[in-house]
Coordinates of C-alpha atoms and ligand atoms in Angstrom, one line a residue:
X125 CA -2.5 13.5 -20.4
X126 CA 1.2 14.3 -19.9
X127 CA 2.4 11.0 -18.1
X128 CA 2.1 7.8 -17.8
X129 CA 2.3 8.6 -14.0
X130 CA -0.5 11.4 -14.3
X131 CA -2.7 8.8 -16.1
X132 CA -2.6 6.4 -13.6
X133 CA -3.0 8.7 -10.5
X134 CA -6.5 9.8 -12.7
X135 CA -7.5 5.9 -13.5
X136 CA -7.0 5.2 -9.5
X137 CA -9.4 8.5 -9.0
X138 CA -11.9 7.4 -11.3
X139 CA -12.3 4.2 -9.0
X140 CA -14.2 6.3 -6.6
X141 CA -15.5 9.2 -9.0
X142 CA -18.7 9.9 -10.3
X143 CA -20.1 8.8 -13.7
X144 CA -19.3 12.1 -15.4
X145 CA -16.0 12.0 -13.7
X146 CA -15.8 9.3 -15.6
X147 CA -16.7 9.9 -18.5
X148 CA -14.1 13.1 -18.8
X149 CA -11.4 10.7 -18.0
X150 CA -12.3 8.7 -20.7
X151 CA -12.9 11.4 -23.1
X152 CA -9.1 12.9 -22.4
X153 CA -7.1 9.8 -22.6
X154 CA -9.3 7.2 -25.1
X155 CA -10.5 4.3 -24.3
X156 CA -7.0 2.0 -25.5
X157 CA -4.9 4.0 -22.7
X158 CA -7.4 3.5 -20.0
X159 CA -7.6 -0.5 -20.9
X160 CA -4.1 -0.7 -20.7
X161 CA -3.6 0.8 -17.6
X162 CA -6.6 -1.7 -16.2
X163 CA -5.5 -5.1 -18.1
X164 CA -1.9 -4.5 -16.1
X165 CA -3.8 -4.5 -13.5
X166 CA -5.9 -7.2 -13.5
X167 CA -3.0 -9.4 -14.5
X168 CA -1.0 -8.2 -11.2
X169 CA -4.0 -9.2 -8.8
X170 CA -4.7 -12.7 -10.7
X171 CA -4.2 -15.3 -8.4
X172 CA -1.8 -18.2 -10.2
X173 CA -3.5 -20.1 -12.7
X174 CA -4.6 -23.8 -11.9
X175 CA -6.3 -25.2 -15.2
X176 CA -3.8 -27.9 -16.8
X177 CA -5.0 -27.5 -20.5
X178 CA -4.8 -23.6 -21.7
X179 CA -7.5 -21.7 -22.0
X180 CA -8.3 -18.4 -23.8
X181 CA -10.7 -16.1 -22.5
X182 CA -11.6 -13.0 -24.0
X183 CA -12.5 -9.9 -22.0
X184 CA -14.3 -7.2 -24.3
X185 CA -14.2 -4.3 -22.6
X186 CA -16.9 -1.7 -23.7
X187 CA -17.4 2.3 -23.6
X188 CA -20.4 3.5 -25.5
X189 CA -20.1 2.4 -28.8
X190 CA -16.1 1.0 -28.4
X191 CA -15.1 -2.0 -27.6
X192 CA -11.9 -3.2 -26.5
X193 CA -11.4 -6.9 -26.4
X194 CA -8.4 -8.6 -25.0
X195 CA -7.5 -12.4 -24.7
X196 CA -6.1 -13.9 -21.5
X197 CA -4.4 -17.1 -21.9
X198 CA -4.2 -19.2 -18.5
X199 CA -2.8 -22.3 -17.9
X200 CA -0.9 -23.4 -14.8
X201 CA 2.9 -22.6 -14.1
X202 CA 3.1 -20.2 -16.6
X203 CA 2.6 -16.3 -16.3
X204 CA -0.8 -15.3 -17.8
X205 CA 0.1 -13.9 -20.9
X206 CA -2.5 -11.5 -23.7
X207 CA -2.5 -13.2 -27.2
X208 CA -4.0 -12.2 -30.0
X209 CA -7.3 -13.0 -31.3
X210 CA -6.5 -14.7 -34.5
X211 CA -4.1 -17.0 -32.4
X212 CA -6.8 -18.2 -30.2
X213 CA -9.9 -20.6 -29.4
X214 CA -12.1 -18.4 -27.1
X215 CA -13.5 -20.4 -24.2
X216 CA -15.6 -17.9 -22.6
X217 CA -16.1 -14.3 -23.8
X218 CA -17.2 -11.7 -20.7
X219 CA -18.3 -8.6 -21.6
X220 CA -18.2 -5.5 -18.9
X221 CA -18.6 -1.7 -19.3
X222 CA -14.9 0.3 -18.8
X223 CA -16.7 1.9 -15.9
X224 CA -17.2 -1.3 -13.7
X225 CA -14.3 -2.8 -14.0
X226 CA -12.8 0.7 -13.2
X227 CA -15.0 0.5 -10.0
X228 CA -14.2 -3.1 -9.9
X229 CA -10.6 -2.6 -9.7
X230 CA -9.9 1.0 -8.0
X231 CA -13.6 1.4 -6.4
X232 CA -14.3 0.6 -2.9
X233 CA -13.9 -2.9 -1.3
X234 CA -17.0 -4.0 -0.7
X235 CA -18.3 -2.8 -4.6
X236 CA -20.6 -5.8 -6.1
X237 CA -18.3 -9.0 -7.2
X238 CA -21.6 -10.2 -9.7
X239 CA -24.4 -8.6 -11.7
X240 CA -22.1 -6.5 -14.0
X241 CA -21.1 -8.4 -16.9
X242 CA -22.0 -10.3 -20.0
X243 CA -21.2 -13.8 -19.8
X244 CA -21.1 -16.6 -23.1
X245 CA -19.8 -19.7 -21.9
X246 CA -18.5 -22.0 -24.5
X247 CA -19.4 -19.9 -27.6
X248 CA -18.1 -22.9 -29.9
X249 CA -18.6 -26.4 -29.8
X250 CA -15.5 -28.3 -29.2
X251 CA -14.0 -30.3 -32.4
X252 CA -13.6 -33.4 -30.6
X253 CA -16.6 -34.0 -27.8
X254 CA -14.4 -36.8 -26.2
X255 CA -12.2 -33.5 -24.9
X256 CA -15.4 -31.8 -23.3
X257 CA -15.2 -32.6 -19.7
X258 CA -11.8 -31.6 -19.5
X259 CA -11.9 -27.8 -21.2
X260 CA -15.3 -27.8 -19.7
X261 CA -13.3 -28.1 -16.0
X262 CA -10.5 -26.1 -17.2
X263 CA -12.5 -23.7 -18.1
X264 CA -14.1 -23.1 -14.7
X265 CA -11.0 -22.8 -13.2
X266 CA -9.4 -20.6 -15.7
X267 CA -12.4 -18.1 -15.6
X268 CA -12.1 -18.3 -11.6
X269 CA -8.2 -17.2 -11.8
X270 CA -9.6 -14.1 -14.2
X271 CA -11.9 -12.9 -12.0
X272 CA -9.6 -13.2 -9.2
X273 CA -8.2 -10.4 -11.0
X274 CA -11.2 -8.1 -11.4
X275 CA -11.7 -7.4 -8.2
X276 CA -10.9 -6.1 -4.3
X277 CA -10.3 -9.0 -2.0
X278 CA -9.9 -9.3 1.6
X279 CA -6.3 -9.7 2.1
X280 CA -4.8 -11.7 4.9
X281 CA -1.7 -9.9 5.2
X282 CA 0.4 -12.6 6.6
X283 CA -0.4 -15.1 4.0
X284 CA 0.6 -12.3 1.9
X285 CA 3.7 -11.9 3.4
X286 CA 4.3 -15.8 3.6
X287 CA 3.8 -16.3 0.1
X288 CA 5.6 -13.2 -1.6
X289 CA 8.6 -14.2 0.8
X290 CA 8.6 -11.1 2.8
X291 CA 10.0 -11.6 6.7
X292 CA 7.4 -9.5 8.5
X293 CA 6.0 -12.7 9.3
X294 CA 6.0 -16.0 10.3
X295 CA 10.0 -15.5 10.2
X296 CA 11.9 -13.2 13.4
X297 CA 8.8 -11.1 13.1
X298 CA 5.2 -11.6 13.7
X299 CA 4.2 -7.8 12.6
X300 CA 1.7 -8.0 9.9
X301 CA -1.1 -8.6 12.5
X302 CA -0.5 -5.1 13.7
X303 CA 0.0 -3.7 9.7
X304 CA -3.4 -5.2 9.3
X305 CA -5.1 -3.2 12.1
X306 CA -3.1 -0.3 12.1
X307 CA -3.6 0.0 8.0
X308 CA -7.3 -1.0 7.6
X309 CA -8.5 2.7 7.7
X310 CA -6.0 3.4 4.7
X311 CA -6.7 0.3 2.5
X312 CA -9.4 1.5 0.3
X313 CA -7.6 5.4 0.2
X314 CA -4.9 6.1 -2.9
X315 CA -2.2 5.7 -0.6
X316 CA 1.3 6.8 -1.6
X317 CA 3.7 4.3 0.4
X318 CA 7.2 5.1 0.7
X319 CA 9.0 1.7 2.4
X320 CA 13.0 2.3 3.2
X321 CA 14.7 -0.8 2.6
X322 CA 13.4 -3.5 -0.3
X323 CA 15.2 -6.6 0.5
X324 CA 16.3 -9.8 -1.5
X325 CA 19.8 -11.0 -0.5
X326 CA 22.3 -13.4 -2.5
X327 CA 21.8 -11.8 -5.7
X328 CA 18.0 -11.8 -5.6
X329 CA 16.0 -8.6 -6.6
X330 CA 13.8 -8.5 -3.2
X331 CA 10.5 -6.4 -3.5
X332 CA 8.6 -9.2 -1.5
X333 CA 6.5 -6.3 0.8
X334 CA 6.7 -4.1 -1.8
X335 CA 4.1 -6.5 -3.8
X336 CA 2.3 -7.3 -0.6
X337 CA 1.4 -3.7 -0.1
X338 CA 1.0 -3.1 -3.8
X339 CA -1.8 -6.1 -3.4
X340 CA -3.1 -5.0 -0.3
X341 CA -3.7 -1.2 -1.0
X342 CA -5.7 -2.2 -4.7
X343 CA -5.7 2.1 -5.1
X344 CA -2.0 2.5 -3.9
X345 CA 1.2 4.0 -5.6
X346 CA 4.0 1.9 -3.7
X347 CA 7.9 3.2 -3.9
X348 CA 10.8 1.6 -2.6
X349 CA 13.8 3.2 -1.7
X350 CA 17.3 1.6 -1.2
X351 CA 21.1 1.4 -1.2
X352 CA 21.0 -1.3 -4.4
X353 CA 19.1 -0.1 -8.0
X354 CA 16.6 -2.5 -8.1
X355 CA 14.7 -1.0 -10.4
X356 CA 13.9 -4.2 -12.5
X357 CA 11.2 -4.2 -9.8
X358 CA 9.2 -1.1 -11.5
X359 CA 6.3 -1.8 -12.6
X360 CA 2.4 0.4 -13.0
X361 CA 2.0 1.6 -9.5
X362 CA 5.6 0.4 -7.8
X363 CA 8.4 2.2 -8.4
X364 CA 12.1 1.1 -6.6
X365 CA 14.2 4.2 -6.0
X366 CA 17.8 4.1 -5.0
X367 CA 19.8 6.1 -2.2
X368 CA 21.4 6.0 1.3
X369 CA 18.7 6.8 4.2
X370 CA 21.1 7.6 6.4
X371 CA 21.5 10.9 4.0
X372 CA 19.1 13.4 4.8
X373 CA 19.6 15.6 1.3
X374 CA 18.5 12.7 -0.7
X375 CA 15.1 11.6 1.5
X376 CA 14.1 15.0 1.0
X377 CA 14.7 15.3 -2.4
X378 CA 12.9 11.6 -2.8
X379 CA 10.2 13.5 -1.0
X380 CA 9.8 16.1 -3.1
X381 CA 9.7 14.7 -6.2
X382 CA 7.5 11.7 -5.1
X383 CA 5.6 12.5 -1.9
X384 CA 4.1 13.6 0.1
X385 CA 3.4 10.2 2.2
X386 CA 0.8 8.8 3.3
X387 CA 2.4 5.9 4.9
X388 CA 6.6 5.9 5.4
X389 CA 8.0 2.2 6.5
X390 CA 11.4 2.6 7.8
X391 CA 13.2 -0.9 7.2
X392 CA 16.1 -0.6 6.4
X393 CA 19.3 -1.1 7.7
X394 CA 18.2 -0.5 11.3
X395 CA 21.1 1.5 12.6
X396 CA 19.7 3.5 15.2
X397 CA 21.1 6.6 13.4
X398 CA 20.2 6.2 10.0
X399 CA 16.1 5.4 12.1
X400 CA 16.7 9.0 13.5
X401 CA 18.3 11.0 10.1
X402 CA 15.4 9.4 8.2
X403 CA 12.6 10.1 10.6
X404 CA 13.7 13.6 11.0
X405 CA 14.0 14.4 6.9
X406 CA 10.9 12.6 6.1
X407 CA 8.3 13.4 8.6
X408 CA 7.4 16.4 7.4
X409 CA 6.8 14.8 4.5
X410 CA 3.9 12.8 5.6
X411 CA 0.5 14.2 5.2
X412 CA -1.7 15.3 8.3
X413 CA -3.7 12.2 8.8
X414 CA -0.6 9.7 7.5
X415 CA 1.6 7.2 9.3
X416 CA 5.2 6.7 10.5
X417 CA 6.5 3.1 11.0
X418 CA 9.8 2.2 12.4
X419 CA 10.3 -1.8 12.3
X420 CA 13.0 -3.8 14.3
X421 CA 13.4 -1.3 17.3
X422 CA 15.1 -4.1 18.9
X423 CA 18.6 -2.5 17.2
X424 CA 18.1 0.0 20.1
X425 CA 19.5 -2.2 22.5
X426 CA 22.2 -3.8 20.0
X427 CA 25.7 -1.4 20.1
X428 CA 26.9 -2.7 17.1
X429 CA 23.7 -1.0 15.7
X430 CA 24.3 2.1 17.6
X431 CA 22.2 0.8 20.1
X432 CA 22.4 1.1 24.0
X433 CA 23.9 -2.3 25.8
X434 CA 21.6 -3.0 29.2
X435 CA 18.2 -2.2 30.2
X436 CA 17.7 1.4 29.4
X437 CA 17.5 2.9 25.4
X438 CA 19.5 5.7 25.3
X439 CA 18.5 9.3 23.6
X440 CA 20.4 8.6 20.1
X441 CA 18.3 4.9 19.6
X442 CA 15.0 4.1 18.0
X443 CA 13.5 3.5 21.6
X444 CA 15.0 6.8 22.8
X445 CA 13.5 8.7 19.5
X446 CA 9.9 7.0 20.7
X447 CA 10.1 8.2 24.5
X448 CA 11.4 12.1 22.8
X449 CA 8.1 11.7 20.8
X450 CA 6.0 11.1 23.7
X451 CA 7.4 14.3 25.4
X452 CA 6.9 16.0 22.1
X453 CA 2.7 14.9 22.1
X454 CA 2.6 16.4 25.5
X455 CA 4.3 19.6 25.1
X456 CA 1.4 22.0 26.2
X457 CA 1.1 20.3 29.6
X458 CA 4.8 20.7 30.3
X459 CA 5.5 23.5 33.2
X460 CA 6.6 25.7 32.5
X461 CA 5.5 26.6 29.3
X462 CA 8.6 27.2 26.8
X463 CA 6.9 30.1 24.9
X464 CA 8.7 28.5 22.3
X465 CA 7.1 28.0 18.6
X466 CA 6.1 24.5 18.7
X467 CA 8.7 21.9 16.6
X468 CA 7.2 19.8 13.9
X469 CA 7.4 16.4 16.2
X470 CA 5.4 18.7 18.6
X471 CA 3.1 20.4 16.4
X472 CA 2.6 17.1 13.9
X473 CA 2.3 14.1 16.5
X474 CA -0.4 12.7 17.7
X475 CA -0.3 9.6 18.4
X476 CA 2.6 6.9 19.3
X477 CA 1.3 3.1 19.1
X478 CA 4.5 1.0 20.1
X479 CA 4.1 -3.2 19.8
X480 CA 6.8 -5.2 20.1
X481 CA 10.0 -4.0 18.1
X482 CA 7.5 -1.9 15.9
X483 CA 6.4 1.6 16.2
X484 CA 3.2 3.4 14.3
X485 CA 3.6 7.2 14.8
X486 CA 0.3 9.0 13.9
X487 CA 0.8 12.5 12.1
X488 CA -2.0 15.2 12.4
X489 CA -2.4 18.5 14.1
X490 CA -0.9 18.0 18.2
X491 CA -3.5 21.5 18.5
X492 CA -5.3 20.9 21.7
X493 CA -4.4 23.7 24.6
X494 CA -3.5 22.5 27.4
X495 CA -4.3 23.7 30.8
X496 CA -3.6 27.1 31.0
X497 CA -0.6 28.0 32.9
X498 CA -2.1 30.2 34.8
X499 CA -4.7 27.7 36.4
X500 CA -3.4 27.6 40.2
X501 CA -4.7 26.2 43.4
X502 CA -6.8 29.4 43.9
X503 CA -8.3 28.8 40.5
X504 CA -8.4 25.2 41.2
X505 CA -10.3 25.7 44.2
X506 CA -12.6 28.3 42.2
X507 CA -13.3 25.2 40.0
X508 CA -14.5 23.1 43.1
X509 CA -11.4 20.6 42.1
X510 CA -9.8 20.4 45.1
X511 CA -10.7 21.3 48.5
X512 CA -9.9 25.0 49.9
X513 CA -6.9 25.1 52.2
X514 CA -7.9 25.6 56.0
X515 CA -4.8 27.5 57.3
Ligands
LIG236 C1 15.3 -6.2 5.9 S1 15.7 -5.7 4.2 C2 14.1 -5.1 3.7 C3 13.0 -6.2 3.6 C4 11.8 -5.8 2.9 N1 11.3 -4.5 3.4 C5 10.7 -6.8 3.1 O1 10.0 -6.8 4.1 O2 10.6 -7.7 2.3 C6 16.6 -4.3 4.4 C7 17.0 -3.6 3.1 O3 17.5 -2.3 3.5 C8 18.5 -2.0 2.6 N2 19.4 -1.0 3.2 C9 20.5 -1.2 4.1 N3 21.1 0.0 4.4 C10 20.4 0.9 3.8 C11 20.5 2.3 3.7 N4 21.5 3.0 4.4 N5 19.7 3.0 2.9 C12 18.7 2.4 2.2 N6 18.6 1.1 2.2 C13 19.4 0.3 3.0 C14 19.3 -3.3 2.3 O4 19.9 -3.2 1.0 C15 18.1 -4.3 2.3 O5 17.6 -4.5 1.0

């Protein structure tokens, strides 16, 4: 396998792929690479640790007659961290084929959450029995945190947003209800996510919704592009890009190299111009079936955004972009017909779903005829539409 990259996209594939598929993964890259690409995993999804005392528990991960086995040590306000096995007193050993915690972890949502693993609880007996109840306790709690990590969970995306820091809700914005409706078709899909704009001001590295959607789409590769290198953020399956989206040359060039997209987020700076340079050099970059957001259209009606001042968006805003896009969807019913070549907002836009200072712009193939031009009241009346003329 050539990449890193390459060997990620195939683990995320597997997820979903047949046993055989399978199989051939496992037979190009080895079983080590493969566990290494899950055990990041696992420990990215793992909810915080809560146990007070530490606890080792060892995972041995198994494919045909290999075994893998790594050591997770939990305890609370501490990262969990792999030690080795010499180092350790192993509370708990689980024991799970490669292939369900592959399906576990990049299958669909709703695969099983029990009935797929080897459990010994306790393998040795404590030195000191007055210390029982407690490792007993911490024990349960540390195993719950693991498993945390082995799976797909429902995701309230505003909690999400809440707790990674991220303003899209609870803060000036109340938009992850609408991410969570208008995404819920994509979650389980690989998704490749392109969000303009990663945040963290003051110094601080930002990335919170880069996390959230890394957590929410459990198959997705999530990039972030913005004016600051933050790539300190990168990690398996989010990568931070840097560049100016208000310069066309370099979204297409991100584009190239890294899409095409699934899903672009425009937030960013929010100056109605840089909205309308990015939209126009990425769109075409989203696949048929994919989704353009635009967040914070209220900069349309700001002028020191480049927005219009009063009660009426002009053509060069956000708003103004929208209302051209809804022309665009109906351009075959437009009299008279232009004869024209259709443009890519007019070919490639089918739907517009605006919510309050947040637009969802539906890409896919705008190939329905209209009427034909040639339909009049004659051919109406033909139809039995309307009502012959008496005169
Ligand atoms: C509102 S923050 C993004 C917040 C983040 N998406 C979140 O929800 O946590 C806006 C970000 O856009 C970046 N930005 C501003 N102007 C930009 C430009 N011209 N090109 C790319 N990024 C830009 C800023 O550096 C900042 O990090």
């Amino acid at each position: 396998m050539s990449t890193e990259s390459d060997l990620l996209d195939r683990v995320i594939q597997a997820g979903t792929a047949s046993d055989a598929e399978m199989s051939g993964l496992l037979k190009d890259a080895g079983l080590e690479a493969v566990v290494r690409v899950l055990v990041d995993e696992v420990l990215f999804r793992c909810d915080e640790p809560v146990n007070a005392i530490p606890v080792d528990i060892a995972l041995d991960i198994t494919h045909e007659t290999e075994r893998r086995r790594v050591v997770f040590r939990i305890v609370r306000d501490r990262p969990m961290e792999i030690v080795g096995s010499e180092e350790s007193v192993i509370r708990r050993e689980l024991r799970m084929d490669v292939k369900d915690l592959l399906r576990r972890l990049f299958g669909h949502a709703d695969h099983r959450r029990t009935g797929d693993f080897y459990d010994s609880f306790l393998p040795t007996r404590p030195d000191d029995l007055s210390e029982l109840p407690a490792i007993l306790a911490a024990t349960n709690l540390a195993s719950g945190t693991l498993l945390s990590g082995c799976t797909v969970r429902d995701v309230d995306l505003g909690a999400l947003s809440v707790a990674y820091g991220s303003d899209k809700w609870a803060s000036f914005h109340w938009y992850t209800a609408h991410y969570q409706s208008q995404f819920a078709a994509y979650r389980n899909q690989p998704v490749r996510l392109l969000e303009i704009g990663i945040g963290g001001f003051d110094g601080e590295l930002g990335g919170s919704s880069l996390k959230m959607w890394k957590k929410y789409f459990h198959r997705g590769e999530i990039f972030g592009l913005d004016l600051f290198d933050k790539s300190a953020l990168n990690q398996p399956r989010l990568t931070a890009l840097v560049g100016d989206q208000g310069n066309a040359e370099t979204l297409v060039a991100i584009a190239r190299e890294h899409g095409p997209f699934d899903i672009v987020i425009d937030d960013g700076s929010h100056e109605n111009e840089h909205v309308r340079v990015s939209f126009e050099a990425l769109f075409p970059y989203v696949r048929s079936g994919g989704l353009y957001v635009i967040e914070d259209l209220q900069t349309s009606y700001f002028p020191r955004f480049g927005g219009t001042a009063g009660a009426e968006a002009g053509p060069d805003t956000s708003v103004g972009l929208l209302k051209r896009l809804l022309d665009d969807l109906h351009h075959q019913e437009q009299e008279p017909k232009s004869g024209e070549q259709p443009t890519v907002t007019q070919d490639g836009v089918v739907g517009v779903r605006v919510f309050r200072n947040i637009a969802f712009i539906e890409k896919g193939v705008n190939g329905e005829d209209g009427i034909p031009g040639w339909m009049d009241d004659e051919a109406w009346v033909a139809l039995g539409a309307i009502p012959p003329t008496t005169d």
